[in-house]
Structures are given as C-alpha cells and as structure tokens.
Short mmCIF file of C-alpha atoms in Angstrom, two decimals:
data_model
loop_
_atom_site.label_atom_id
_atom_site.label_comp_id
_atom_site.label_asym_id
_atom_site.label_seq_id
_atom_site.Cartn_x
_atom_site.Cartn_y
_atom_site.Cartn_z
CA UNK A 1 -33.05 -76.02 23.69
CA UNK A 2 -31.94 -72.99 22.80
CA UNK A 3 -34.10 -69.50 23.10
CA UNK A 4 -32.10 -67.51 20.75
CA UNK A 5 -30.89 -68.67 17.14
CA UNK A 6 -28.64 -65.94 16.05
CA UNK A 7 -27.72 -66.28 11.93
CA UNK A 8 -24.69 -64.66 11.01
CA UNK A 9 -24.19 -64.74 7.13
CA UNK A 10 -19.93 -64.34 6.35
CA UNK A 11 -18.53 -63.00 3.56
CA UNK A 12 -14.90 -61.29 3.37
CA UNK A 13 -14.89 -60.16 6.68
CA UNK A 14 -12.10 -61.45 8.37
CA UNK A 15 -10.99 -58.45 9.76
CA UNK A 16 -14.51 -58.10 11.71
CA UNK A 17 -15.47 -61.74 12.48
CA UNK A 18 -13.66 -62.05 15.71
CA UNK A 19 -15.89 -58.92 17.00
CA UNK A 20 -19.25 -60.10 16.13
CA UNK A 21 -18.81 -63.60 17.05
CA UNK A 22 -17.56 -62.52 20.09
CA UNK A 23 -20.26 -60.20 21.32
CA UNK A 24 -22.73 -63.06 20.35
CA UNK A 25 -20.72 -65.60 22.39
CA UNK A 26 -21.02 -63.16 25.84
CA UNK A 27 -24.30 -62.50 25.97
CA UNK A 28 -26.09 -62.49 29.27
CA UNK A 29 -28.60 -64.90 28.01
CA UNK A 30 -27.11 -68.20 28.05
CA UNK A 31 -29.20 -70.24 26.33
CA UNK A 32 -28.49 -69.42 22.75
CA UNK A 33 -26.90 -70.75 19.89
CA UNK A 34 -24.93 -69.24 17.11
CA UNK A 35 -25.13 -69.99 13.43
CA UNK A 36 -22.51 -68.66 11.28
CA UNK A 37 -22.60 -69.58 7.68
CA UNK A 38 -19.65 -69.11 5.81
CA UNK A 39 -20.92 -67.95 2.33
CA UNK A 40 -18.22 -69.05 0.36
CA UNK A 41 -16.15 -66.77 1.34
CA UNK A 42 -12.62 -66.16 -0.06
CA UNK A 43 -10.47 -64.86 2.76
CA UNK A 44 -9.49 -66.12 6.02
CA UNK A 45 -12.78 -66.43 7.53
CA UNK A 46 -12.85 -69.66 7.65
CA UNK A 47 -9.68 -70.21 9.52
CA UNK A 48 -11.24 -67.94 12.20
CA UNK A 49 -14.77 -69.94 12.15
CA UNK A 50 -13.32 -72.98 12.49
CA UNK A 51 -11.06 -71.70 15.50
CA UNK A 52 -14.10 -70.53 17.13
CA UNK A 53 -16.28 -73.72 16.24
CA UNK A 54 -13.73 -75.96 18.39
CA UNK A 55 -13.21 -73.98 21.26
CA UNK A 56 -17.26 -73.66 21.82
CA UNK A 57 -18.69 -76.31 20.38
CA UNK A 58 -21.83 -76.20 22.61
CA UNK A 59 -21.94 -72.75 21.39
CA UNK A 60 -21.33 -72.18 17.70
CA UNK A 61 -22.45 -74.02 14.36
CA UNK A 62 -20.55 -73.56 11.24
CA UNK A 63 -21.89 -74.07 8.04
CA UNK A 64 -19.57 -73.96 5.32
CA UNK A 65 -20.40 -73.11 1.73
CA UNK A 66 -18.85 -74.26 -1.59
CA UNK A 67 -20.72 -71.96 -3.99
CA UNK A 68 -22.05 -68.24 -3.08
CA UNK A 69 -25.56 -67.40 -2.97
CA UNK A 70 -25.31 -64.19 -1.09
CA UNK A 71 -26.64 -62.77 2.24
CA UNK A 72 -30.07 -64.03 1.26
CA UNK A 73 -29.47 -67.62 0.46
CA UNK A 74 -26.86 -68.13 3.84
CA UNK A 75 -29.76 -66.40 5.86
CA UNK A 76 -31.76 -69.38 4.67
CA UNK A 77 -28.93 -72.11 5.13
CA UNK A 78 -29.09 -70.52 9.22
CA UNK A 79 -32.67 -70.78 9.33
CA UNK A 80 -33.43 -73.75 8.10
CA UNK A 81 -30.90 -74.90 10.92
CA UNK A 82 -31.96 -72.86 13.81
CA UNK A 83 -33.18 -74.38 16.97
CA UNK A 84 -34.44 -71.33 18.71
CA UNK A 85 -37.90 -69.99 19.47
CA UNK A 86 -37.00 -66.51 18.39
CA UNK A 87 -34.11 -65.95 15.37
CA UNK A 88 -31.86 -62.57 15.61
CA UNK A 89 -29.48 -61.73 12.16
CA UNK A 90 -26.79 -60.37 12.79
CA UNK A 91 -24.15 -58.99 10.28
CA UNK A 92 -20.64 -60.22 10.72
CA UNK A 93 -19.24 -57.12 10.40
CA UNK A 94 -21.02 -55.72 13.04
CA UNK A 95 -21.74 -56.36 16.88
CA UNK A 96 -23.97 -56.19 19.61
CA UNK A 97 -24.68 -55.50 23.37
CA UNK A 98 -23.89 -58.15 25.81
CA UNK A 99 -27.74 -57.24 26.84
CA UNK A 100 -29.34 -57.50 23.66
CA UNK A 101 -30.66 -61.16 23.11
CA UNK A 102 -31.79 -60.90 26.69
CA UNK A 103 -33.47 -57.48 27.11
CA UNK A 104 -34.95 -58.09 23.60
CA UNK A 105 -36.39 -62.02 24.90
CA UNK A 106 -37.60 -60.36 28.24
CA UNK A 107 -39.52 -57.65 25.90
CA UNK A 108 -41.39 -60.40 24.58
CA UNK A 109 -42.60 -62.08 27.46
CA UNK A 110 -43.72 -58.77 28.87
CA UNK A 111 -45.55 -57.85 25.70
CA UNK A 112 -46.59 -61.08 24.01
CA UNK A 113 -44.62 -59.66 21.38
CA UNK A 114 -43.94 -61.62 17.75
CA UNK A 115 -41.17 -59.60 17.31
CA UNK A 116 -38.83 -57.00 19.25
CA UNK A 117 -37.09 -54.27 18.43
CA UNK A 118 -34.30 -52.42 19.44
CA UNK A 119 -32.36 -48.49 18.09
CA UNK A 120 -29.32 -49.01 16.44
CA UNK A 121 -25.93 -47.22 17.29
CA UNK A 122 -24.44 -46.48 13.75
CA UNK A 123 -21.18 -45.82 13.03
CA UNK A 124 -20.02 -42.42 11.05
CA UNK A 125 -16.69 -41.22 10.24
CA UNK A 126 -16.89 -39.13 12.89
CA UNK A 127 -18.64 -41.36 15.41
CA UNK A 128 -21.57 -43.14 16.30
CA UNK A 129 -25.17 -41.83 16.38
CA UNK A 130 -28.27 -43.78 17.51
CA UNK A 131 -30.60 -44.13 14.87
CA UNK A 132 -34.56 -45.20 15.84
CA UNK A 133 -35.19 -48.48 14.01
CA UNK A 134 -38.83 -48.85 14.11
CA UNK A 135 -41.53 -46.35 15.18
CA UNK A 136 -43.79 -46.19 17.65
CA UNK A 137 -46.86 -45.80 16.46
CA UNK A 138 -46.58 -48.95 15.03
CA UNK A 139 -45.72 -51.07 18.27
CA UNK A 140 -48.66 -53.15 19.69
CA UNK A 141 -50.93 -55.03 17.87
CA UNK A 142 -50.94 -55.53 13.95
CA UNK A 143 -54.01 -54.41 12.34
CA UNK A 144 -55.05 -53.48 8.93
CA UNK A 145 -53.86 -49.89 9.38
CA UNK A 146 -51.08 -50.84 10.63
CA UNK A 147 -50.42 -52.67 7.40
CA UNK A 148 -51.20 -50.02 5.26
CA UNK A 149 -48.18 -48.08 6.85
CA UNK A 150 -45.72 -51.43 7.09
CA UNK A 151 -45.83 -51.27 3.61
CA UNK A 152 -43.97 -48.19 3.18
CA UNK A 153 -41.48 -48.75 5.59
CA UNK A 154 -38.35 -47.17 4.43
CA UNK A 155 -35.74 -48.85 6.35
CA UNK A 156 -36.23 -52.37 5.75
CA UNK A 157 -33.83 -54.98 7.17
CA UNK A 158 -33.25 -58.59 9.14
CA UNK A 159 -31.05 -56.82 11.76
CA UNK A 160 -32.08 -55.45 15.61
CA UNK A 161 -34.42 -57.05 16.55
CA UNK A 162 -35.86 -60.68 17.39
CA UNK A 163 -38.85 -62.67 15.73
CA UNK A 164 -40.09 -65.96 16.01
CA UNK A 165 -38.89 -68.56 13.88
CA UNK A 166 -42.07 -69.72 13.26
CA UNK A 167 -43.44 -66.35 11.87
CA UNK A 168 -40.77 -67.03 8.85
CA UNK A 169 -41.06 -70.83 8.48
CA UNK A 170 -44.88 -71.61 8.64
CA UNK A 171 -45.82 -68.39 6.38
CA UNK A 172 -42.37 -69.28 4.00
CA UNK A 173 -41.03 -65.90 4.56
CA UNK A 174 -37.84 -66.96 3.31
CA UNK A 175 -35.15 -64.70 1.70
CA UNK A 176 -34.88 -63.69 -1.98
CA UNK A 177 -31.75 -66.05 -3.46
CA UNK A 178 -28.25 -64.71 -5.27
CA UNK A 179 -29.51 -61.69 -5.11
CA UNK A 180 -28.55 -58.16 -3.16
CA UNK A 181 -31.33 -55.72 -1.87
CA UNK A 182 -33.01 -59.19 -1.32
CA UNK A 183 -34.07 -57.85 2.81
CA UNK A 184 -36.22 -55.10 1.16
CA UNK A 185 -38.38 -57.41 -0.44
CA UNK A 186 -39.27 -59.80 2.66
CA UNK A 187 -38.41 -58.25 6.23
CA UNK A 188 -41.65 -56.13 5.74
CA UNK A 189 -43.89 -58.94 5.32
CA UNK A 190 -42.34 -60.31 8.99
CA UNK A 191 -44.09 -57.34 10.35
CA UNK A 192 -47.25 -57.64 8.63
CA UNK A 193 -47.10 -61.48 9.44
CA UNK A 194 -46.65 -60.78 13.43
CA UNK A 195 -49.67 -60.49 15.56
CA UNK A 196 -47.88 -57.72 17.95
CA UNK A 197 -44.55 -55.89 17.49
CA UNK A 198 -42.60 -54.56 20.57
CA UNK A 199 -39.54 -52.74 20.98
CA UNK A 200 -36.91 -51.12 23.82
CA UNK A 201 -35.31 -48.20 22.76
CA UNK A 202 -31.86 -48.96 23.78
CA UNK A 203 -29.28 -49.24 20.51
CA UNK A 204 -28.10 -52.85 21.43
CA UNK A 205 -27.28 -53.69 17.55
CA UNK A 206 -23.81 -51.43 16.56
CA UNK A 207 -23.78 -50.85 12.66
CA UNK A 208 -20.36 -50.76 11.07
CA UNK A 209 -19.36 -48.28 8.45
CA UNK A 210 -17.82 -50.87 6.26
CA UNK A 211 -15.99 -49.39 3.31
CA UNK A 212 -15.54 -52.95 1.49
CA UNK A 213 -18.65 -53.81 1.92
CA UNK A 214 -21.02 -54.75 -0.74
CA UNK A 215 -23.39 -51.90 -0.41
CA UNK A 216 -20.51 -49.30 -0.14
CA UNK A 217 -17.97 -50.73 -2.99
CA UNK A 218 -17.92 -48.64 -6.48
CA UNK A 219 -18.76 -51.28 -9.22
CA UNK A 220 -17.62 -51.52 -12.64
CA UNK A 221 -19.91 -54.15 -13.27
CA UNK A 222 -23.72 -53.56 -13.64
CA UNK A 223 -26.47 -55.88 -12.13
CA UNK A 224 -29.93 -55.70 -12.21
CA UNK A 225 -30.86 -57.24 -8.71
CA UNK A 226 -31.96 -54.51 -7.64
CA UNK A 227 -34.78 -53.49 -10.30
CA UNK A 228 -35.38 -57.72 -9.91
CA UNK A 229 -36.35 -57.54 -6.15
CA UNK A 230 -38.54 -54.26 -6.62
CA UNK A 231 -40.59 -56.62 -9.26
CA UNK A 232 -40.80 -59.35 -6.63
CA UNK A 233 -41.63 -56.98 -3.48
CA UNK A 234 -44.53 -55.74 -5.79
CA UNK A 235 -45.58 -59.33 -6.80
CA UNK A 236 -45.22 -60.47 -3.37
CA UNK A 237 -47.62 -57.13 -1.87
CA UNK A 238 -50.25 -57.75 -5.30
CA UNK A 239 -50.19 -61.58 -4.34
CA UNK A 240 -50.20 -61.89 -0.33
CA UNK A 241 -53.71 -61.46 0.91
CA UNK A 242 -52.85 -59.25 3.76
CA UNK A 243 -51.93 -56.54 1.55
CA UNK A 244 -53.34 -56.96 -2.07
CA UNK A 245 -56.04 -53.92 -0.97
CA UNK A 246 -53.11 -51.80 -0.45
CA UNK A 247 -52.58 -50.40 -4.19
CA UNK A 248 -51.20 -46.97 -3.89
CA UNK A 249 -48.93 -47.82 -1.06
CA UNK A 250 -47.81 -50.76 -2.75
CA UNK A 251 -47.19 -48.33 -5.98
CA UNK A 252 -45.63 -45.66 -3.77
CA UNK A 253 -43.15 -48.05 -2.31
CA UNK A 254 -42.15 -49.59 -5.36
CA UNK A 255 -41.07 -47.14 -7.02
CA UNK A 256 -39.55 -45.09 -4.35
CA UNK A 257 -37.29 -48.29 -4.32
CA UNK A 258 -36.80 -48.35 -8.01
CA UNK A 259 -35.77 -44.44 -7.64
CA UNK A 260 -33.36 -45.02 -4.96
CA UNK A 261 -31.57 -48.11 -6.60
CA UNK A 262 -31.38 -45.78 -10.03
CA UNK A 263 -29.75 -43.57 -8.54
CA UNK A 264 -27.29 -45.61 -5.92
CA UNK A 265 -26.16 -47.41 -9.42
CA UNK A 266 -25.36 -43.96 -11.21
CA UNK A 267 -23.65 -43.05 -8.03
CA UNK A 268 -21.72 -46.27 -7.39
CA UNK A 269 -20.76 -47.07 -11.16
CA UNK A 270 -17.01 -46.43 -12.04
CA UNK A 271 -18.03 -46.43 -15.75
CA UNK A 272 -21.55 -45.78 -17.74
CA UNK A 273 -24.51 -47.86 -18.16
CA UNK A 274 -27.25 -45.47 -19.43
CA UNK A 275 -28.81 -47.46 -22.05
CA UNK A 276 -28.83 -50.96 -19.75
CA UNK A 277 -30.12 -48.83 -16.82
CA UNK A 278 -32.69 -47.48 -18.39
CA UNK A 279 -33.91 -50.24 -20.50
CA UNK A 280 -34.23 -52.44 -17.25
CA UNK A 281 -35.67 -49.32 -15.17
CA UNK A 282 -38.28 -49.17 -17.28
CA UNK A 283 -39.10 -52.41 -16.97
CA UNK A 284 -39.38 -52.49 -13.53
CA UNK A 285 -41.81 -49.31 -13.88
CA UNK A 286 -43.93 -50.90 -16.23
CA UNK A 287 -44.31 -53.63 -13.92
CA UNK A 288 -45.27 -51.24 -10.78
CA UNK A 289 -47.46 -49.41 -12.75
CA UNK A 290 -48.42 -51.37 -16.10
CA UNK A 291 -48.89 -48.20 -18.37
CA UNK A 292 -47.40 -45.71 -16.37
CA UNK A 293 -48.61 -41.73 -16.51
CA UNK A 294 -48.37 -39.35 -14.00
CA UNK A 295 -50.66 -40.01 -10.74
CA UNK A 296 -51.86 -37.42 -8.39
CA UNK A 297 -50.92 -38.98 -5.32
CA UNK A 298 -46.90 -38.82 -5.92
CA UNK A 299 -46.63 -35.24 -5.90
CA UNK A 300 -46.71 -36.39 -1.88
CA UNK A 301 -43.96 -38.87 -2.34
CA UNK A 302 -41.64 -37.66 -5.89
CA UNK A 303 -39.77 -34.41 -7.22
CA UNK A 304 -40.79 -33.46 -10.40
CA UNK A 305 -37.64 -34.85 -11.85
CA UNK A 306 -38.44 -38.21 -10.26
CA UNK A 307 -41.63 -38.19 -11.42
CA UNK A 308 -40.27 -37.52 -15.20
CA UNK A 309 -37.95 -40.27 -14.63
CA UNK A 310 -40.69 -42.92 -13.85
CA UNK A 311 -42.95 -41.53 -16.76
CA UNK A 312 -40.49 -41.05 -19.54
CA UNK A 313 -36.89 -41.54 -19.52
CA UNK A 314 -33.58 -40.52 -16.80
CA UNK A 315 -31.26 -37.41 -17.31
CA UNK A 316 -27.99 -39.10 -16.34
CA UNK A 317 -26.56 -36.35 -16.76
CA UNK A 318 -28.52 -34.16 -13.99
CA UNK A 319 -27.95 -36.95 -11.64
CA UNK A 320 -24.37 -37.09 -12.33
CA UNK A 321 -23.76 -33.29 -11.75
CA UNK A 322 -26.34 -31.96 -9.70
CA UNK A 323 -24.56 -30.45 -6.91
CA UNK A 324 -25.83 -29.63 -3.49
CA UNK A 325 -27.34 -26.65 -4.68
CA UNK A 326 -29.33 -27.99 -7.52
CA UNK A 327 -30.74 -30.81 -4.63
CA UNK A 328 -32.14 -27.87 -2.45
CA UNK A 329 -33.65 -26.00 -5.14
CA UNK A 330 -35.28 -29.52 -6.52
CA UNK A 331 -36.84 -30.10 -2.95
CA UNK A 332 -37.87 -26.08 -2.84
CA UNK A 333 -40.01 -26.84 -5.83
CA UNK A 334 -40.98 -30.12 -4.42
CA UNK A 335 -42.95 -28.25 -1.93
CA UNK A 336 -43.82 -25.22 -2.96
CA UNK A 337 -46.31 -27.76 -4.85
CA UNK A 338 -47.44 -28.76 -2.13
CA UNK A 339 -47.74 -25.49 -0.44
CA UNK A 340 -51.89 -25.47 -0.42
CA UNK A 341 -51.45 -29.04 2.02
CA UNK A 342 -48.81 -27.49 4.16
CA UNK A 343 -50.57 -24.06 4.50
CA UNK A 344 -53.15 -25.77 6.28
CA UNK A 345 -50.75 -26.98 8.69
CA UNK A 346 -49.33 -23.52 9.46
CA UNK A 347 -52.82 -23.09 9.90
CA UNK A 348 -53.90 -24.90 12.57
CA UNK A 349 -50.44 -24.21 14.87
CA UNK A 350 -51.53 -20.67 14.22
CA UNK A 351 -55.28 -21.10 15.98
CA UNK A 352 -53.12 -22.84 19.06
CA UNK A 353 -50.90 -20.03 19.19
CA UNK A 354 -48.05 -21.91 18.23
CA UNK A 355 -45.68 -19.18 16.35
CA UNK A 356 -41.52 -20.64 16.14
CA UNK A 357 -41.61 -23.88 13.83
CA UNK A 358 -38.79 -25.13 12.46
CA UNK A 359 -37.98 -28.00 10.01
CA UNK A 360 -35.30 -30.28 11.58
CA UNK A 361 -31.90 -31.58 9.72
CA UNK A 362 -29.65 -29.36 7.68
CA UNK A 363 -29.86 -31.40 4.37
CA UNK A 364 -30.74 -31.05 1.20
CA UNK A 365 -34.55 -31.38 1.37
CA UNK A 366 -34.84 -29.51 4.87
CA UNK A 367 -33.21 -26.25 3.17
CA UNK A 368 -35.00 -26.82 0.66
CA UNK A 369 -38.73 -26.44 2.58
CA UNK A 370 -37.01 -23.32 4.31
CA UNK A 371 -36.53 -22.24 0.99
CA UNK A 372 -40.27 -22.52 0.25
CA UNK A 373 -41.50 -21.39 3.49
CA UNK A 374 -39.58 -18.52 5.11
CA UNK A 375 -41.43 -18.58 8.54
CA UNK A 376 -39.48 -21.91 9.31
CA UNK A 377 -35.91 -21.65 10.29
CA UNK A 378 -33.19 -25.34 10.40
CA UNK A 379 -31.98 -26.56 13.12
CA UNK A 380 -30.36 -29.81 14.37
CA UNK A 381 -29.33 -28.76 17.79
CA UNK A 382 -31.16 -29.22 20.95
CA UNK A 383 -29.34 -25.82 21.74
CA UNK A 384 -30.84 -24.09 18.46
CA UNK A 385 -34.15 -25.16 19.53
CA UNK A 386 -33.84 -23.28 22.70
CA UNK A 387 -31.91 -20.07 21.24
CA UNK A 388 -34.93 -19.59 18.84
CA UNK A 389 -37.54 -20.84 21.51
CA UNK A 390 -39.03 -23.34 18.72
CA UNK A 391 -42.49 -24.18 19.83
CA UNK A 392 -42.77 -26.87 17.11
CA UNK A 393 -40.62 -29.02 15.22
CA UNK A 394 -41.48 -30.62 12.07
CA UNK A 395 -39.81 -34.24 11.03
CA UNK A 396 -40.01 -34.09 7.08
CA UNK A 397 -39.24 -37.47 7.23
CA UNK A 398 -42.16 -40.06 9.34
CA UNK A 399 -38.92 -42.39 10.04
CA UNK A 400 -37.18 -39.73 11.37
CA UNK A 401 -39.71 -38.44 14.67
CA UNK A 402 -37.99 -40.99 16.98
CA UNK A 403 -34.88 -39.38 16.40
CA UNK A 404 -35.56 -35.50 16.60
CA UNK A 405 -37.40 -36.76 19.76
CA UNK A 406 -35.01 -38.11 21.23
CA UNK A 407 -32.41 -35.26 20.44
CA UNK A 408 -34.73 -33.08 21.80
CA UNK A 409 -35.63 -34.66 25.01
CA UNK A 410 -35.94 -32.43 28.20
CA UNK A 411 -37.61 -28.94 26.25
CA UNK A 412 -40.82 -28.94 25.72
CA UNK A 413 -41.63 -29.04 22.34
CA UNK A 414 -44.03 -30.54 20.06
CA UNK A 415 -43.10 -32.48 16.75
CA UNK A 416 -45.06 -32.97 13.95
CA UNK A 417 -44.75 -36.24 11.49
CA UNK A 418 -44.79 -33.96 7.76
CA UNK A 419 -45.02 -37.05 5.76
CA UNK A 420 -47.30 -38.81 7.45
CA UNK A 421 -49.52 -35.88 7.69
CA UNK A 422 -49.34 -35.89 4.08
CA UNK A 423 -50.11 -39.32 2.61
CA UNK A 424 -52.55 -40.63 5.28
CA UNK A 425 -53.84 -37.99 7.72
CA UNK A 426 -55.87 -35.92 5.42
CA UNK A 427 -58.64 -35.28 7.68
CA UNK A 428 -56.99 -34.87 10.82
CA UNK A 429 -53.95 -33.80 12.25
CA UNK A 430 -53.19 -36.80 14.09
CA UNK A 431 -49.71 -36.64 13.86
CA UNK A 432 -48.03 -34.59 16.73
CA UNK A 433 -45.83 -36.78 18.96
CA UNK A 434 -46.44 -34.96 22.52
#
C-alpha cells in the first residue's frame, strides 16, 4: 500500500507534464503512487500520460476525462481514488524535490503531525525566491486560537505540503466543482480540521511562473466564480461548528477576498464589465455582511477606498489608472489612521532602547508607512539592515515574518509581526519573532 497519493490535476500543459511527472516518479520514497487526472484537456497531454502510464504501470494512474470540471472537480476524481495514508497536490506545471514526499512523511512521524508543510521556491522572471508557506506560530497543536487566525490565512492552497486522506474524506472536505478560486474556499478548513500541523522549512515544492495559465491569462470573458466561492467560504465558516464563533474574522476574510478578486478581474479583463462586476460584487457583500455600513474593525484590514467600495459602489476608473504613486499615497493615509495604534508601538521599542526600525519591502504599502512615519527607513537587503544598524524590523504583512527572517538570518535583529499586532494583540505585544 502506498504511503503517498500524489493528485496531479492536467490541463494544457503539455509543455510541463514531462517535468512534474517526472520529479514525482524519482522520489526517494518509494512507496507512492501517482494520480494524474487528465481534465479534459485539449492538447497533447494525453499522448504524454499515456506514454508515462505504460512504462510505470506500478507507478502511475491515469484518469481520463471527457467533460471539464476544473482543478477542483479532477482534485476530487484523484481523491476519491487515492490509496495513500497521506495525499500531496501537486500542479502539473510545476515540480518538486526528489526529497519532498519523504522528508515531509518523516516530519510526520516525528511530530504526530496531520499535516506537513514545506517553503516553496517560486519562480520570477528573474529567478527563484523561497517564499515561507505557512507560519510558525501556528505549527503544533490546533486549538481554538489557532482557529481564529487559520481563518484569515492569506495564502490558501492544496500545494506543499502533505495531509491525511482521511482529514478530507471523513469530514467531506472536498473541493468546490467547475469553479476557479475553488482552493480558497476549502484548504483552510484542512487546517482547522487537523489535530497538529508540522512543517520543515526546506522549499521542496518549485512554483512555475506560468504565463498561460489560468490565473495569469487576460480574459475577455467575465465569470463570477470568484464572488461564488467567497459566498461559499463564508457559508462554509457561518455553518462549520469549529468556526461559526469566529464573526469578524470570518467578515474580514471575506471580503478581503471579494476585494482582491474585484480587482484581479479589472486588472485581467481585455474589455469592460463595470455594471456586471458591480452588480455581482455587491452581492457577494451583502452576503458577507447582510446590510453592510462601515465597521470599526476594518480600518485594521481596508484603505479608505476599499472600504467605500464594500459600502457603496467601485471607481473603475481609479483602479484602472492609479499608478504607483497614487498606491503609496493610498497606503500613507491607510496608516496615518492608524497612527494612535502604531504610536504605541514606537512606544514601547523606545522604553527598550530600541532606536533604528525599519519597515521591510520596497512596495507600495511599505513606502507608503515611511511616508506616514518618517523615523522608519525601507529596506530589503540584509546589507541595508547592517549599513543603517536596524535594531528592529517590522513585517507589515503577518505572512511575510518567515521571510524577512530568513533574509535576515545571521544579524541580530528583532522583527515585529505589524498586522498581527494590530487585529489580535491588543493588549500585549506578543508579536516579536526573536
């Protein structure tokens, strides 16, 4: 029996198949099997599948599709087939480590763990850069405050890691159908489903920058998938009893979603769809929030122009020609309203004599807290942060700490989670990462 099921969902990626399958087929743990669904695909795929499925037939399962029903539904198809103790997905356009499947299984044993984690080396045009895939603070065992911060998980997805079948089957934590965005409304609930989460901080999953890809083609076509899984993450959080309690982060979440896949559709779309957009983003708010008006908690979490967005109606416009500039000076009034929170940061490195802070990442929103607070410089360089003799670092982004920890590993220098600070750590400042 095999220990490993790994799912591999295919779809027009013929000229990254032969990769992936073979970086599954030479791992260093043998006993796995490979499931590769071919989701109707209309290339060459299956040629290359079928190559594969008679030259390692002990090895490799091919399923083979008449009608599409997207990542989600083939994830399904593989798991309703898989043999293994633990499932990993894997992407067929990207790859992995000949180590992964059996650093990630040994992880497990160690730890007891439900699920395993590993970083992710992402590729950019101008390279690859490890990106941290889960954080930290919330290995070990799952408890309910825990949960409160699974919720807002940012980066959602099936990929890196390991879990155990049964976590999916015997709590039906099946994908979302012929939809897209459909891993952001159930790969959080695998986490809040597992009794302990575990992790090793090698990237063993590679993530290729795939220009054909779904999530990277321009459309001309408008769907509302997107504004349909935010409804169902939100019924599936207001329904599941592990995190009905949960209301503002289940609020906060939602429409941070809703937000990001407005604006990913005004940025994608080769031709206007204002009045559609709107009309169904709307929707989808009224849902999240029933009657919405302005709370006080997502000043923590929105821009003022998000905020007018969720309570009224969307400048396309603005979105559409906002340039860098306009970003920064959104962000600088972003938190200069939040200055009185902040200040009582400052504060406290003050009374431990901690002077040189800087805000790490020279994007929009990192300029744009320099902007509001002049005593913090950028950086993004483990060489800046020496040259300025930065006592303190702070990540304006919780996801993010891994990272700026990592870059910054050998100085000593403390880094403080901004965000988290912000929406759950009110009463203490709980969130420097020694």
């Amino acid at each position: 029996m095999p220990i490993i099921s790994i799912i591999i969902p295919v779809y027009n990626t013929q000229k990254y198949l032969k990769r992936c399958l073979d970086s599954c087929l030479n791992q260093t743990l043998q006993e796995i099997e490979i499931i590769v669904i071919n989701d109707a695909s209309p290339d060459n795929s299956i040629e290359i599948m079928k190559k594969y499925e008679a030259e390692y037939p002990e090895k490799i399962k091919c399923i083979y599709l008449t009608e599409n029903i997207r990542q989600g539904g083939a994830r399904n198809i593989g798991l309703k087939n898989a043999k293994g103790e633990f499932v990993l997905f894997v992407d067929s356009d990207d790859w992995i480590q000949p180590e992964m499947c059996e650093k990630l299984y040994l992880e497990s044993l160690k730890s007891n763990a439900d699920i395993v984690y590993c970083n992710v080396l992402r590729e950019k045009k101008d390279g690859y850069v490890v990106n941290n895939r889960f954080p930290k603070e919330l290995l070990g065992e799952v408890n309910e405050d825990k949960i409160r911060i699974l919720i807002m998980q940012l980066l959602v997805g099936p990929w890196a890691h390991i879990i155990k079948t049964s976590i999916i089957i015997d709590n039906v934590l099946f994908f979302p159908e012929r939809v897209i965005f459909e891993d952001m409304v159930i790969t959080r609930m695998w986490d809040i489903y597992a009794h302990r989460i575990s992790k090793v901080e090698e990237p063993y999953y590679i993530y290729c920058l795939n220009m054909d890809s779904v999530g990277q083609n321009r459309i001309s076509v408008y769907y509302d998938d997107g504004f349909q899984c935010v409804n169902l993450l939100y019924k599936k959080l207001e329904e599941d009893s592990r995190t009905k309690k949960f209301k503002l982060e289940r609020e906060l979440i939602c429409l941070y979603h809703a937000i990001s896949i407005l604006q990913n559709i005004i940025k994608r779309s080769t031709i206007n769809f204002d009045d559609k957009i709107q009309k169904d983003f709307q929707k989808c708010i009224n849902t999240i929030c029933k009657s919405p008006y302005e709370r006080i908690e997502w000043k923590y979490w929105f821009t003022k122009k998000e905020i007018k967005w969720i309570v009224s109606e969307v400048n396309f416009d603005y979105y559409r020609q906002s340039s860098f500039h306009d970003r920064v000076e959104e962000y600088k009034e972003y938190y200069e309203r939040l200055k009185m929170d902040i200040e009582i940061i400052f504060s406290y490195f003050f009374e431990q004599k901690v002077r040189k802070i800087a805000v790490w990442g020279k994007t929009d929103y990192a300029l744009g807290f320099s902007y509001a607070f002049h005593n913090c410089s950028v950086i993004d360089r483990i060489e800046e942060a020496e040259e300025q003799e930065v006592e303190c670092v702070l990540a304006l982004r919780s996801l993010h700490c891994e990272n700026i920890k990592n870059s910054l590993k050998g100085i000593n220098v403390k880094i403080f989670d901004l965000q988290g600070y912000l929406l759950w750590n009110k009463d203490i400042l709980m969130s420097i990462i020694k």
